[in-house]
Amino acid sequence: MTKAVLRAIGGSVMVAVPKPFLSQANLRPGSEVTVAFERGKITLAPVAKPRYTLNELLARCNFKRRPSRPDREWQAAAPAGQELL
């Protein structure tokens, strides 16, 4: 078990998490975690990023909406490289 020291920073209290723990949990600075207090213990857990299927993403699209001006300009632009199939 590793010990850590709580530090006051601004209006919050922070704890430094050792790098090996971060890599084992697949976390990095800026990662979102849940914080829970249960049975006298504080726990952190990674927040799972939502994964969508193509059908779920397409269901959220409004195909009747007119594309924005930047989108229309992009669609009408000439190829800039080797993106043609």
PDB file of C-alpha atoms in Angstrom:
ATOM      1  CA  MET A   1       0.000   0.000   0.000  1.00  0.00           C
ATOM      2  CA  THR A   2       1.313   3.448  -0.922  1.00  0.00           C
ATOM      3  CA  LYS A   3       0.896   6.478   1.335  1.00  0.00           C
ATOM      4  CA  ALA A   4       0.138   9.966   0.021  1.00  0.00           C
ATOM      5  CA  VAL A   5      -0.183  13.419   1.578  1.00  0.00           C
ATOM      6  CA  LEU A   6      -3.256  15.608   1.070  1.00  0.00           C
ATOM      7  CA  ARG A   7      -2.429  19.174   0.004  1.00  0.00           C
ATOM      8  CA  ALA A   8      -4.581  22.295   0.072  1.00  0.00           C
ATOM      9  CA  ILE A   9      -4.617  23.990  -3.335  1.00  0.00           C
ATOM     10  CA  GLY A  10      -6.968  26.939  -3.655  1.00  0.00           C
ATOM     11  CA  GLY A  11     -10.335  25.909  -2.244  1.00  0.00           C
ATOM     12  CA  SER A  12      -9.720  22.199  -2.822  1.00  0.00           C
ATOM     13  CA  VAL A  13      -7.674  19.420  -1.297  1.00  0.00           C
ATOM     14  CA  MET A  14      -5.572  17.345  -3.703  1.00  0.00           C
ATOM     15  CA  VAL A  15      -3.767  14.038  -3.528  1.00  0.00           C
ATOM     16  CA  ALA A  16      -0.978  12.998  -5.893  1.00  0.00           C
ATOM     17  CA  VAL A  17      -1.653   9.600  -7.458  1.00  0.00           C
ATOM     18  CA  PRO A  18       1.518   7.612  -8.211  1.00  0.00           C
ATOM     19  CA  LYS A  19       2.239   7.145 -11.937  1.00  0.00           C
ATOM     20  CA  PRO A  20       2.147   3.316 -11.771  1.00  0.00           C
ATOM     21  CA  PHE A  21      -1.419   3.495 -10.422  1.00  0.00           C
ATOM     22  CA  LEU A  22      -2.434   5.894 -13.186  1.00  0.00           C
ATOM     23  CA  SER A  23      -1.027   3.658 -15.913  1.00  0.00           C
ATOM     24  CA  GLN A  24      -2.641   0.539 -14.417  1.00  0.00           C
ATOM     25  CA  ALA A  25      -6.016   2.329 -14.397  1.00  0.00           C
ATOM     26  CA  ASN A  26      -5.387   3.777 -17.891  1.00  0.00           C
ATOM     27  CA  LEU A  27      -5.649   7.320 -16.501  1.00  0.00           C
ATOM     28  CA  ARG A  28      -3.678  10.476 -17.272  1.00  0.00           C
ATOM     29  CA  PRO A  29      -3.907  14.144 -16.249  1.00  0.00           C
ATOM     30  CA  GLY A  30      -7.307  15.426 -17.353  1.00  0.00           C
ATOM     31  CA  SER A  31      -9.000  11.998 -17.148  1.00  0.00           C
ATOM     32  CA  GLU A  32     -12.486  12.039 -15.686  1.00  0.00           C
ATOM     33  CA  VAL A  33     -13.103   9.901 -12.587  1.00  0.00           C
ATOM     34  CA  THR A  34     -15.933   9.305 -10.166  1.00  0.00           C
ATOM     35  CA  VAL A  35     -15.257   9.924  -6.482  1.00  0.00           C
ATOM     36  CA  ALA A  36     -17.211   7.908  -3.916  1.00  0.00           C
ATOM     37  CA  PHE A  37     -17.195   7.574  -0.137  1.00  0.00           C
ATOM     38  CA  GLU A  38     -18.310   4.137   1.030  1.00  0.00           C
ATOM     39  CA  ARG A  39     -17.711   2.372   4.337  1.00  0.00           C
ATOM     40  CA  GLY A  40     -15.136   4.922   5.443  1.00  0.00           C
ATOM     41  CA  LYS A  41     -13.090   4.786   2.229  1.00  0.00           C
ATOM     42  CA  ILE A  42     -12.691   7.260  -0.618  1.00  0.00           C
ATOM     43  CA  THR A  43     -12.520   5.548  -3.998  1.00  0.00           C
ATOM     44  CA  LEU A  44     -11.735   6.838  -7.471  1.00  0.00           C
ATOM     45  CA  ALA A  45     -12.906   5.036 -10.594  1.00  0.00           C
ATOM     46  CA  PRO A  46     -12.431   5.894 -14.275  1.00  0.00           C
ATOM     47  CA  VAL A  47     -15.524   7.203 -16.051  1.00  0.00           C
ATOM     48  CA  ALA A  48     -16.173   5.010 -19.063  1.00  0.00           C
ATOM     49  CA  LYS A  49     -16.415   6.975 -22.289  1.00  0.00           C
ATOM     50  CA  PRO A  50     -19.625   6.219 -24.148  1.00  0.00           C
ATOM     51  CA  ARG A  51     -19.224   4.089 -27.253  1.00  0.00           C
ATOM     52  CA  TYR A  52     -21.786   4.486 -29.997  1.00  0.00           C
ATOM     53  CA  THR A  53     -22.677   2.301 -32.937  1.00  0.00           C
ATOM     54  CA  LEU A  54     -22.943   3.834 -36.388  1.00  0.00           C
ATOM     55  CA  ASN A  55     -26.729   3.390 -36.239  1.00  0.00           C
ATOM     56  CA  GLU A  56     -26.890   5.290 -32.929  1.00  0.00           C
ATOM     57  CA  LEU A  57     -24.868   8.169 -34.366  1.00  0.00           C
ATOM     58  CA  LEU A  58     -26.931   8.328 -37.557  1.00  0.00           C
ATOM     59  CA  ALA A  59     -30.160   8.285 -35.528  1.00  0.00           C
ATOM     60  CA  ARG A  60     -29.058  11.587 -33.960  1.00  0.00           C
ATOM     61  CA  CYS A  61     -28.473  13.273 -37.335  1.00  0.00           C
ATOM     62  CA  ASN A  62     -30.990  15.639 -38.885  1.00  0.00           C
ATOM     63  CA  PHE A  63     -30.675  14.920 -42.597  1.00  0.00           C
ATOM     64  CA  LYS A  64     -33.362  17.505 -43.451  1.00  0.00           C
ATOM     65  CA  ARG A  65     -31.282  20.348 -41.999  1.00  0.00           C
ATOM     66  CA  ARG A  66     -29.411  22.393 -44.578  1.00  0.00           C
ATOM     67  CA  PRO A  67     -25.626  22.085 -44.185  1.00  0.00           C
ATOM     68  CA  SER A  68     -23.894  25.123 -42.709  1.00  0.00           C
ATOM     69  CA  ARG A  69     -22.031  27.504 -44.988  1.00  0.00           C
ATOM     70  CA  PRO A  70     -18.577  26.156 -43.976  1.00  0.00           C
ATOM     71  CA  ASP A  71     -19.801  22.600 -44.638  1.00  0.00           C
ATOM     72  CA  ARG A  72     -21.125  23.576 -48.084  1.00  0.00           C
ATOM     73  CA  GLU A  73     -17.844  25.318 -48.925  1.00  0.00           C
ATOM     74  CA  TRP A  74     -15.856  22.280 -47.781  1.00  0.00           C
ATOM     75  CA  GLN A  75     -18.024  19.908 -49.846  1.00  0.00           C
ATOM     76  CA  ALA A  76     -17.623  22.098 -52.944  1.00  0.00           C
ATOM     77  CA  ALA A  77     -13.857  22.563 -52.550  1.00  0.00           C
ATOM     78  CA  ALA A  78     -11.383  20.930 -54.919  1.00  0.00           C
ATOM     79  CA  PRO A  79      -9.286  18.025 -53.604  1.00  0.00           C
ATOM     80  CA  ALA A  80      -6.242  19.253 -51.684  1.00  0.00           C
ATOM     81  CA  GLY A  81      -4.195  16.048 -51.706  1.00  0.00           C
ATOM     82  CA  GLN A  82      -4.571  12.340 -52.354  1.00  0.00           C
ATOM     83  CA  GLU A  83      -7.894  11.858 -50.556  1.00  0.00           C
ATOM     84  CA  LEU A  84      -9.684  10.569 -53.671  1.00  0.00           C
ATOM     85  CA  LEU A  85     -10.418   6.850 -53.667  1.00  0.00           C
TER      86      LEU A  85
END
